[in-house]
Coordinates of C-alpha atoms in Angstrom, one line a residue:
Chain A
X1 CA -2.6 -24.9 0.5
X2 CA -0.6 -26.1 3.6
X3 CA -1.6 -29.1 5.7
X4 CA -4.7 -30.3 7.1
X5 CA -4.2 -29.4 10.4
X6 CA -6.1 -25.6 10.7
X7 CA -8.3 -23.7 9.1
X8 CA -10.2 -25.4 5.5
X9 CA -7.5 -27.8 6.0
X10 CA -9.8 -30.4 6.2
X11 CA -12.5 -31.8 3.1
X12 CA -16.1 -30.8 3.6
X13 CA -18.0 -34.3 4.7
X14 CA -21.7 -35.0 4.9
X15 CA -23.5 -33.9 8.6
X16 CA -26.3 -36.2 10.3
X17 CA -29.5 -34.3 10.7
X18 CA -28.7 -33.8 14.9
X19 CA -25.4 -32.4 13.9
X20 CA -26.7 -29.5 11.9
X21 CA -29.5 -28.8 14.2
X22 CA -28.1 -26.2 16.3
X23 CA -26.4 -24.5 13.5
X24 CA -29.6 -24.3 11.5
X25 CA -31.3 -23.2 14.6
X26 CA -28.9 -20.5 15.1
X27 CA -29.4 -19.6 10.9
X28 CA -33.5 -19.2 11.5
X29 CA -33.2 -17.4 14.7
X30 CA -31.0 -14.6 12.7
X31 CA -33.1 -14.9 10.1
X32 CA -36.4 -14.4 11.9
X33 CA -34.8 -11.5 13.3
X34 CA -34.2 -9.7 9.8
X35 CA -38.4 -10.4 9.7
X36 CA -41.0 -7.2 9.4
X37 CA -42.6 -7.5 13.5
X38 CA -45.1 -10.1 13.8
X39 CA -44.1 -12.3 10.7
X40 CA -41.6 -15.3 11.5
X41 CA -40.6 -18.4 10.1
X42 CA -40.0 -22.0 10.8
X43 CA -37.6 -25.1 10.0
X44 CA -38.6 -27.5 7.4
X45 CA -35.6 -29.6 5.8
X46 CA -32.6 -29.2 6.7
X47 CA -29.4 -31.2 4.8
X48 CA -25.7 -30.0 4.7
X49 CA -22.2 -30.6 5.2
X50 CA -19.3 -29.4 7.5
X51 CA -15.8 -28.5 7.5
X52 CA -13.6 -29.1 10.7
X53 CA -10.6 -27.1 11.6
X54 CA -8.9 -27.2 14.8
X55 CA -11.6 -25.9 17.6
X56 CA -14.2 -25.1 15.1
X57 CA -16.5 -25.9 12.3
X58 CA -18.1 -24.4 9.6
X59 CA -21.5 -25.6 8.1
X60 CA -23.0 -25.5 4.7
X61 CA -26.8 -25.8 4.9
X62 CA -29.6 -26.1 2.8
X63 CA -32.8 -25.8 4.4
X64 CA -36.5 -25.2 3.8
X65 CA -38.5 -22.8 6.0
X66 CA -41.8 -21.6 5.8
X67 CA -42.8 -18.6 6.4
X68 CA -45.8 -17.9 8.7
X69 CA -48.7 -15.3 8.0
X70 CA -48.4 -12.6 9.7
X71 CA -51.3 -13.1 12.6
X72 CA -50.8 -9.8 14.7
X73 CA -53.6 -7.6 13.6
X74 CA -51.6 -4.6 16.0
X75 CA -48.6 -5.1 13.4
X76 CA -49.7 -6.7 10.2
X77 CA -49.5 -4.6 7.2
X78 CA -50.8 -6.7 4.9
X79 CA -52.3 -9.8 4.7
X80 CA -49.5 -12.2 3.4
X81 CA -50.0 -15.3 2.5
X82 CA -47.5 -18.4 3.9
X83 CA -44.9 -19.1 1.7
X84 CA -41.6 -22.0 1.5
X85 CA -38.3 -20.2 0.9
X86 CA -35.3 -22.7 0.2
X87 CA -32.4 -20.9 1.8
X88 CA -28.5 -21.5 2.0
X89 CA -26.5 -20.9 5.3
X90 CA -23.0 -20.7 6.3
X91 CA -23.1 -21.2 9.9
X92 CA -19.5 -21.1 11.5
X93 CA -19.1 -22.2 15.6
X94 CA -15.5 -21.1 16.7
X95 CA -14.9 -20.2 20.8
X96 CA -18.6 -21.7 21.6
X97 CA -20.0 -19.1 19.5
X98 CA -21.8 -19.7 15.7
X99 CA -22.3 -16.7 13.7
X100 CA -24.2 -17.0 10.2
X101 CA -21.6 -15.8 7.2
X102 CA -23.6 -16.2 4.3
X103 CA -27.2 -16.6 4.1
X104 CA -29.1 -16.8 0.5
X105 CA -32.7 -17.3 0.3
X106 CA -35.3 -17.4 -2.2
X107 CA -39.4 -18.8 -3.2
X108 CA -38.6 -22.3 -3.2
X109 CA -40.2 -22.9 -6.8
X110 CA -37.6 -19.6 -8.3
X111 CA -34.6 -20.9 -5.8
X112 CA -34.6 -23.9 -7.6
X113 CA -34.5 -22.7 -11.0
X114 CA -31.7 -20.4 -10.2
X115 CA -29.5 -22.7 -7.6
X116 CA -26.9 -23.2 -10.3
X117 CA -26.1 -19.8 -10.4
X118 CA -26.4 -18.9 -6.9
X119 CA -25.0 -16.1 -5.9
X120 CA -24.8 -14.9 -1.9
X121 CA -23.8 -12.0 -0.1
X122 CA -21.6 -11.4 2.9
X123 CA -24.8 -10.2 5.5
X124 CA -24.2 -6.2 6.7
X125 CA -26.5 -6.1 9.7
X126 CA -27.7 -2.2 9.2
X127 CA -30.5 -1.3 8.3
X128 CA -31.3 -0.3 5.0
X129 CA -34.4 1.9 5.6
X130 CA -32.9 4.3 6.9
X131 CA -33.8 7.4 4.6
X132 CA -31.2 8.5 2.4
X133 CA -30.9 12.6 2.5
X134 CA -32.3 14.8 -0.1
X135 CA -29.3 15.8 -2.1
X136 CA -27.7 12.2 -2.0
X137 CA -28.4 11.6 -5.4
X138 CA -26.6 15.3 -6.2
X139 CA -23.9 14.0 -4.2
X140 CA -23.3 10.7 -5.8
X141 CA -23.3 12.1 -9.5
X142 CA -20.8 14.5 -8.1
X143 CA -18.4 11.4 -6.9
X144 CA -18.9 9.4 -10.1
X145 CA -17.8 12.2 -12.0
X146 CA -15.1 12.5 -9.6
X147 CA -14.5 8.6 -10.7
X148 CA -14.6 8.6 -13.8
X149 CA -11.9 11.5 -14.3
X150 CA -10.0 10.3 -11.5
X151 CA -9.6 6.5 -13.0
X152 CA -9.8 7.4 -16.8
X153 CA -13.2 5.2 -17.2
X154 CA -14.9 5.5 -20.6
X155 CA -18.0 3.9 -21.3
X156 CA -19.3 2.7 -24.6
X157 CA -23.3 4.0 -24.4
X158 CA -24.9 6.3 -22.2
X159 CA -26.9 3.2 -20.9
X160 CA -23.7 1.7 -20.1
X161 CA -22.9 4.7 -17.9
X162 CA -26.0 4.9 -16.4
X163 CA -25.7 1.4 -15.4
X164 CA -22.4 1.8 -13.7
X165 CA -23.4 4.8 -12.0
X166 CA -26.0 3.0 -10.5
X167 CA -23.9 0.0 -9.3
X168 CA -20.9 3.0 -8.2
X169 CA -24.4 4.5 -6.4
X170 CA -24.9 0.7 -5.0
X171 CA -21.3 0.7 -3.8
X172 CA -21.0 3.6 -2.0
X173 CA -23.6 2.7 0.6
X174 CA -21.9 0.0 0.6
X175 CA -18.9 1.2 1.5
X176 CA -20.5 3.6 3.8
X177 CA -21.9 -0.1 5.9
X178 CA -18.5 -1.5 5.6
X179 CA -16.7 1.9 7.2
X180 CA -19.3 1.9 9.7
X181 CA -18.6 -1.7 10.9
X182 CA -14.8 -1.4 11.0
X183 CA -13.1 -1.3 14.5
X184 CA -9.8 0.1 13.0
X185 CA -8.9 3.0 11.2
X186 CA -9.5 2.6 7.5
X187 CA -10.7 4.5 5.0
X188 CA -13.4 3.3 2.5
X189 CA -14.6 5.0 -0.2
X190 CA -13.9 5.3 -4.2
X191 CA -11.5 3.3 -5.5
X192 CA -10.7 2.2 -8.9
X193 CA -12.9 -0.8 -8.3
X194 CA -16.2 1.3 -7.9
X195 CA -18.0 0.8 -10.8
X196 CA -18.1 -2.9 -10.2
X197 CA -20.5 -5.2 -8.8
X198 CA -19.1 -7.3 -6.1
X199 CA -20.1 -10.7 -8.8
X200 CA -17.6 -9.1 -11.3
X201 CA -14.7 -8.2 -9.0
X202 CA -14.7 -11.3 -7.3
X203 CA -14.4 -13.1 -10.7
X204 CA -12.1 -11.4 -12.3
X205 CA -9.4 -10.0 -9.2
X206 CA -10.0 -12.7 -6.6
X207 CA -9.0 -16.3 -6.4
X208 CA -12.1 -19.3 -5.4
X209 CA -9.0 -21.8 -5.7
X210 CA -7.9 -20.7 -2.4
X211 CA -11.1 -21.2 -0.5
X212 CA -10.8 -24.8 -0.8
X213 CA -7.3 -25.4 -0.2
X214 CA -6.6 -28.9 -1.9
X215 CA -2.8 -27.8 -2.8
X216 CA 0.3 -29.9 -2.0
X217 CA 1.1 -30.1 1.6
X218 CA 4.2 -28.8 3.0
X219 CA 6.7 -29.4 5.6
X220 CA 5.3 -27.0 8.8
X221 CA 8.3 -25.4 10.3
X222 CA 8.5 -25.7 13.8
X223 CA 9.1 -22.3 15.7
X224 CA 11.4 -22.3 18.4
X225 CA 11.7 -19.5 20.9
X226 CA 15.2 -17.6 21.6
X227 CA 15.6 -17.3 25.2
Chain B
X1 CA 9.3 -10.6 17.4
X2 CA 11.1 -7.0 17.3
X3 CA 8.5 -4.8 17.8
X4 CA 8.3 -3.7 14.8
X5 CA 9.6 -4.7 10.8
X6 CA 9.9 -3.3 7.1
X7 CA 11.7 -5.2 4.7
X8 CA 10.3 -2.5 2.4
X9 CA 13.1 -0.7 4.4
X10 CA 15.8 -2.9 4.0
X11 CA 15.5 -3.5 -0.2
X12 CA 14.0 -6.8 0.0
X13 CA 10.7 -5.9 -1.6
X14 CA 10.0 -5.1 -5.0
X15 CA 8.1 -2.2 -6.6
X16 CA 4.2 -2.6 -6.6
X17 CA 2.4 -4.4 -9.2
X18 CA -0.3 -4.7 -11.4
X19 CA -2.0 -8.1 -11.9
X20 CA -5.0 -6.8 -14.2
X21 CA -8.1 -8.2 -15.0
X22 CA -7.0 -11.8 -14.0
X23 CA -6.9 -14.1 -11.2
X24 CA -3.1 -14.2 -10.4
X25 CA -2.6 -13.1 -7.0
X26 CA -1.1 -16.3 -6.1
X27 CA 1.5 -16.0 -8.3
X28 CA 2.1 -12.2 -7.3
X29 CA 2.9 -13.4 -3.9
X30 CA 4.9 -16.7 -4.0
X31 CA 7.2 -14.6 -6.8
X32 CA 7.1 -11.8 -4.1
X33 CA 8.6 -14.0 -1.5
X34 CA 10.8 -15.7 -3.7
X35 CA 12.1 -12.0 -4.7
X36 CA 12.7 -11.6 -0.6
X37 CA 14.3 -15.1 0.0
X38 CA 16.6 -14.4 -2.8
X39 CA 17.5 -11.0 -1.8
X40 CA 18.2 -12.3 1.8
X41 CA 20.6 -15.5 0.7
X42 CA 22.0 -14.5 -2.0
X43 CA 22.2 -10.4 -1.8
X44 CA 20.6 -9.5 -5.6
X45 CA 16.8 -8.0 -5.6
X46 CA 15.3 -9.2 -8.6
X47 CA 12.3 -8.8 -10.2
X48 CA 11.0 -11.8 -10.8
X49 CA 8.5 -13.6 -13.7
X50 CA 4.3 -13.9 -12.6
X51 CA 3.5 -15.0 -16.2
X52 CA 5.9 -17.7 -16.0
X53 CA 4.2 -18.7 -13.2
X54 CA 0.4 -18.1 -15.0
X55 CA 1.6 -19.6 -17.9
X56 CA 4.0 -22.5 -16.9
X57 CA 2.5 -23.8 -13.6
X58 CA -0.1 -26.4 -15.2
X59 CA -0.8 -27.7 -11.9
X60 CA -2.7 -24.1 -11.0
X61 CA -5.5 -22.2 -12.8
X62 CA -4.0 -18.9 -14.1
X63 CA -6.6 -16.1 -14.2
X64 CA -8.8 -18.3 -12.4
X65 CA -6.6 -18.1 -9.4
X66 CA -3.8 -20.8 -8.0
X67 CA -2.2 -21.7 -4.5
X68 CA 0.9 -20.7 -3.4
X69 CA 1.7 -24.5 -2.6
X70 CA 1.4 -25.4 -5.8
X71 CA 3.4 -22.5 -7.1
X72 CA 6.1 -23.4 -5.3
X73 CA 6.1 -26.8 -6.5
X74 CA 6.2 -25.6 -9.9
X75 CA 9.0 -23.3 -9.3
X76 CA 11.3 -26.7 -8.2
X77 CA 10.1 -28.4 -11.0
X78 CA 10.5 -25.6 -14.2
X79 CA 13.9 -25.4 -12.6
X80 CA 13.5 -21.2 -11.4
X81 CA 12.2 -18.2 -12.1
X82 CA 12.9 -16.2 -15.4
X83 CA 12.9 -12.3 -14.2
X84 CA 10.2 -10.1 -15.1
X85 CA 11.9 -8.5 -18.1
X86 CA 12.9 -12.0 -19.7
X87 CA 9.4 -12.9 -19.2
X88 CA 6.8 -10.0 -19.1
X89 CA 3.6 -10.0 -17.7
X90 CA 1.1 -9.8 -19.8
X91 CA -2.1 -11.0 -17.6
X92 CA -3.5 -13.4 -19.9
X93 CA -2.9 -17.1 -20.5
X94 CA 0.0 -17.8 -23.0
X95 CA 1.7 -20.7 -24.3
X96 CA 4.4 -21.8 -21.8
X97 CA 7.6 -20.2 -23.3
X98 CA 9.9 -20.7 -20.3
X99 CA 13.6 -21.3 -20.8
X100 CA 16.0 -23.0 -18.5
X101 CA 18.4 -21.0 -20.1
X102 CA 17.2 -17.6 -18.4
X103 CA 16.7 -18.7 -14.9
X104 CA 17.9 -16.6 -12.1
X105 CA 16.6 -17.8 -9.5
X106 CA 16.1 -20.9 -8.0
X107 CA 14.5 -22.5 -4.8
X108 CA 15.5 -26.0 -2.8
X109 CA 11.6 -26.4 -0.8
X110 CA 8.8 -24.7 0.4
X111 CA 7.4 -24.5 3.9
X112 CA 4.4 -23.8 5.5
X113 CA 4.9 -21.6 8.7
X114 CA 2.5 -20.9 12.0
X115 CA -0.7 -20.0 12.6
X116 CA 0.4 -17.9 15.5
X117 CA 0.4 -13.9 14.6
X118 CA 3.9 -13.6 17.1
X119 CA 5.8 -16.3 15.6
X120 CA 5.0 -15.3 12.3
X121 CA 6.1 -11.7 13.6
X122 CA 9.3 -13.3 14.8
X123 CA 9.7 -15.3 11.5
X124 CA 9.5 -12.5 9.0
X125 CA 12.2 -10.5 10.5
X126 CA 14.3 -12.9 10.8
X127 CA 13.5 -14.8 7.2
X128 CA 11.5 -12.2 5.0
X129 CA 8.6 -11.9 4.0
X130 CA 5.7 -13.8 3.5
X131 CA 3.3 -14.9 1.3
X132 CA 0.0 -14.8 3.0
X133 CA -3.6 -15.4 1.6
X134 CA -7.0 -13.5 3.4
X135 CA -10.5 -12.6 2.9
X136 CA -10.4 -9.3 0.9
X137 CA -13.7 -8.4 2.5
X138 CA -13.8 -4.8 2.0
X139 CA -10.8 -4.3 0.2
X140 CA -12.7 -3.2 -3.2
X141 CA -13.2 -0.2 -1.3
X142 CA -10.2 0.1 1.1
X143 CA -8.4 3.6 0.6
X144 CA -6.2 3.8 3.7
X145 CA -5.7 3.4 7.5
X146 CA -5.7 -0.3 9.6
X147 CA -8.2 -2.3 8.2
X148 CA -10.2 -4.3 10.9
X149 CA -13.5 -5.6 10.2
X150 CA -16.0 -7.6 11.9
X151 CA -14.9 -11.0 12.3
X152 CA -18.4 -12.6 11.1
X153 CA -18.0 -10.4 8.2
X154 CA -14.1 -11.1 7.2
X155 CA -14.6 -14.9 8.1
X156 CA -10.8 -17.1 7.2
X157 CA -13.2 -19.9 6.1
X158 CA -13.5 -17.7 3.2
X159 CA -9.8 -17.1 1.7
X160 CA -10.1 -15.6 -1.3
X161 CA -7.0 -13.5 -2.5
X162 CA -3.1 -13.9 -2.0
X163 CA -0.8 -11.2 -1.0
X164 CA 2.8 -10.8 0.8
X165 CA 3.2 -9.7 4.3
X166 CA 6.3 -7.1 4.0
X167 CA 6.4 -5.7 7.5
X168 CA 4.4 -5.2 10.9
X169 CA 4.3 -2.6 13.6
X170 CA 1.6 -0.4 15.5
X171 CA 0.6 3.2 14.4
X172 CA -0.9 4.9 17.2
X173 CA -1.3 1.8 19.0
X174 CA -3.1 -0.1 16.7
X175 CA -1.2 -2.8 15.6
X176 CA -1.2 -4.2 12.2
X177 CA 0.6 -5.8 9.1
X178 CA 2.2 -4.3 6.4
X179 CA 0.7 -6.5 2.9
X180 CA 1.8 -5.8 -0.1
X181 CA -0.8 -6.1 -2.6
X182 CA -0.7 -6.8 -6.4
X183 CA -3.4 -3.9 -7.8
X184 CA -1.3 -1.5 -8.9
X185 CA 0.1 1.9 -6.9
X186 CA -3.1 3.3 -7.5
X187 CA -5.2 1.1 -4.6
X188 CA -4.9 1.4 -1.4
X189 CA -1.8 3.1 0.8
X190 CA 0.4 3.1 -2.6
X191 CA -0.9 -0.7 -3.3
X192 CA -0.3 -1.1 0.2
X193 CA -3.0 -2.9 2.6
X194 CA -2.5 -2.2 6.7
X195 CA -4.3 -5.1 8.7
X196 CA -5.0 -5.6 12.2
X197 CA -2.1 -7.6 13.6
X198 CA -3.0 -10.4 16.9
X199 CA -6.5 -10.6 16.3
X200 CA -6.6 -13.5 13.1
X201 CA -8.3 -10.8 11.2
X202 CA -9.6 -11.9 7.6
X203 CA -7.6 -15.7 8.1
X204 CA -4.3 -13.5 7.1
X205 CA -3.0 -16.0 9.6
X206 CA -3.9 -19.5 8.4
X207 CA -2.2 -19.5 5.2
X208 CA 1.2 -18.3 5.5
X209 CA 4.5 -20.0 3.4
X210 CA 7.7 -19.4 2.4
X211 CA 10.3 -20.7 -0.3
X212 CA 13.6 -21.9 1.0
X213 CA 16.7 -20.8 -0.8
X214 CA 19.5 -22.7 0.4

């Protein structure tokens, strides 16, 4: 809301094709990195838009790549054909560092039917192959029973339940990625926001307006040190 | 700064509470400062109106969220803030039924305060608390402790949820904020969130600003 002077303070404006370079460079090297051994994409198109603040910038791109058959026979599973994904990146560059915040791709011909209802996720970098132990399903129905008494939940159908279970199931390994990443000392886990997918809590707790800032501006107070 | 600061302490802060299934953190918090700016000029706590606010402040979006900015604006323009028990919260949209007649409170400006974690230390304990706005990475699932995520993964280009910064300190040397949240008692530390404090975690940093009650 306050001034234009820090952080989304500023509108997004249209970036030449040099400017958003490095960032989408930066976007398909982290991608490629996410890529089974021996398979890696390239850049195709790349258009976008940035948002200055202070010492840093954060881009919005939309870019093309293609992905490249796998050619290794020593690590090629299959034979896979080559294929153009249409991908969104949020690349930010703070400190001389960018980092990719968001990333969103999908088969170019699909992407484009579903763009107006894009949806993106906040990347977790673990891996999600590692096995999941035998009684972890056990375990789970356990919690969600746990849950449901604990917050009163009542669902209408046993589909219904079975489909919340499944995103409370979802969440917890989730939560599990989230805890792992944290350098403080939280606690994640079940909370009365469990049996919701991160689509539905963000649109009906959380607040977009505030993303974009465009409020009135206010008088900045000056701080002044007491000796 | 003092080293460390709870206005929960000191009666400036209101009880927890409970937005619902609706957008309207941003008028938890500005009516959460407001409460504390009040309380330090003029002595009363008071628990102040959110639906007047969701219902009254045309300029914001109700459930679908608001900016404290803006809030504030409306606030000097309605003329105050009804309390909470002349004007309930229901966490819907209503027709505006505000009325000049049950105002309590009033504010002369707004002001947006630093970016830097220390002044804003120094500035809530001397001024009250603040209402703050952050990336609620993580917070669907936050239960307790000092929250401190990655900083790719709690970016402050993605503010996305308005609270109140009540208090700071360190807990076994980890510094953090004190934010008082508007899910109910049932979230978090008591509807509590800890933050890391110095590090510009989640952007709680790059939105913070007060009411001015002369």
């Amino acid at each position: 809301a306050p001034s234009r002077r820090d952080a989304g303070a500023q509108a997004w404006e249209p970036a030449s094709p040099e400017l958003l370079r490095r960032p989408a460079r930066f976007a398909l090297d982290t991608y490629n990195r996410g890529l089974a051994a021996g398979a890696r994409a390239v850049l195709g198109t790349v258009s976008g838009r940035v948002r200055r603040a202070g010492r840093g910038s954060l881009y919005s791109l939309k870019v093309t790549l293609e992905e490249l058959p796998c050619t290794d026979p020593m690590v090629c599973q299959l034979p896979v054909t080559k294929k153009t994904l249409l991908c969104s990146f949020e690349v930010s560059y703070e400190l001389g560092k960018h980092a990719l915040l968001k990333q969103d791709c999908g088969p170019v011909d699909t992407k484009m039917k579903d763009d107006k209802n894009e949806t993106s996720s906040p990347l977790l970098p673990l891996s999600d192959r590692d096995p999941l132990p035998q009684d972890f399903y056990v375990r789970m129905a356990s919690l969600f029973k746990y849950f449901i008494t604990t917050y009163n939940r009542t669902y209408e159908t046993e589909e219904e339940a079975q489909w919340r279970m499944s995103i409370f199931i979802n969440n917890m390994i989730k939560a599990q990625k989230i805890q792992a990443l944290d350098r403080g000392t939280a606690q994640y886990g079940v909370t009365k926001f469990s049996d919701l997918t991160e689509e539905e809590f963000r649109t009906i707790y959380l607040n977009p307006l505030l993303k974009e800032e465009l409020g009135k501006k206010m008088r900045l107070v000056k701080f002044v040190g007491d000796p | 700064a003092p080293p460390e600061w709870d206005w929960r302490k000191k009666g400036a802060v209101t009880k927890v509470k409970n937005q619902g299934m609706c957008g309207s953190c941003w008028a938890f918090s500005v009516t959460g400062n407001v409460e504390g700016q009040w309380f330090l000029k003029r002595g009363d706590l008071l628990s102040l109106s959110e639906q007047e606010l969701v219902d009254c402040d045309t300029v914001d979006k109700a459930c679908m969220g608001g900016l404290p900015s803006n809030a504030y604006s409306a606030i000097e323009t309605l003329g105050g803030l009804e309390t909470e028990d002349d004007y309930s919260y229901s966490g819907h949209l209503q027709t505006c039924s505000f009325s000049a007649q049950k105002v309590k409170v009033y504010i002369n400006d707004s002001v947006e305060l630093s970016h830097n974690e220390q002044e804003l230390a120094a500035w809530l304990a001397k001024n009250g608390p603040i209402s703050i706005a952050i990336n609620a990475f993580g917070m669907q699932f936050y239960r307790h402790g000092i929250s401190h995520p990655l900083r790719p993964l709690c970016s402050r280009w993605f503010i996305d949820h308005a609270v109140l910064l009540v208090g700071y300190g360190n807990r076994s040397d980890v510094p953090f904020w004190a934010i008082k949240n508007s899910w109910g008692t049932d979230w978090g530390e008591e509807g509590y969130y800890y933050l890391h404090r110095g590090s510009g975690a989640c952007g709680v940093n790059v939105m913070a600003s007060s009411a001015v009650v002369n």
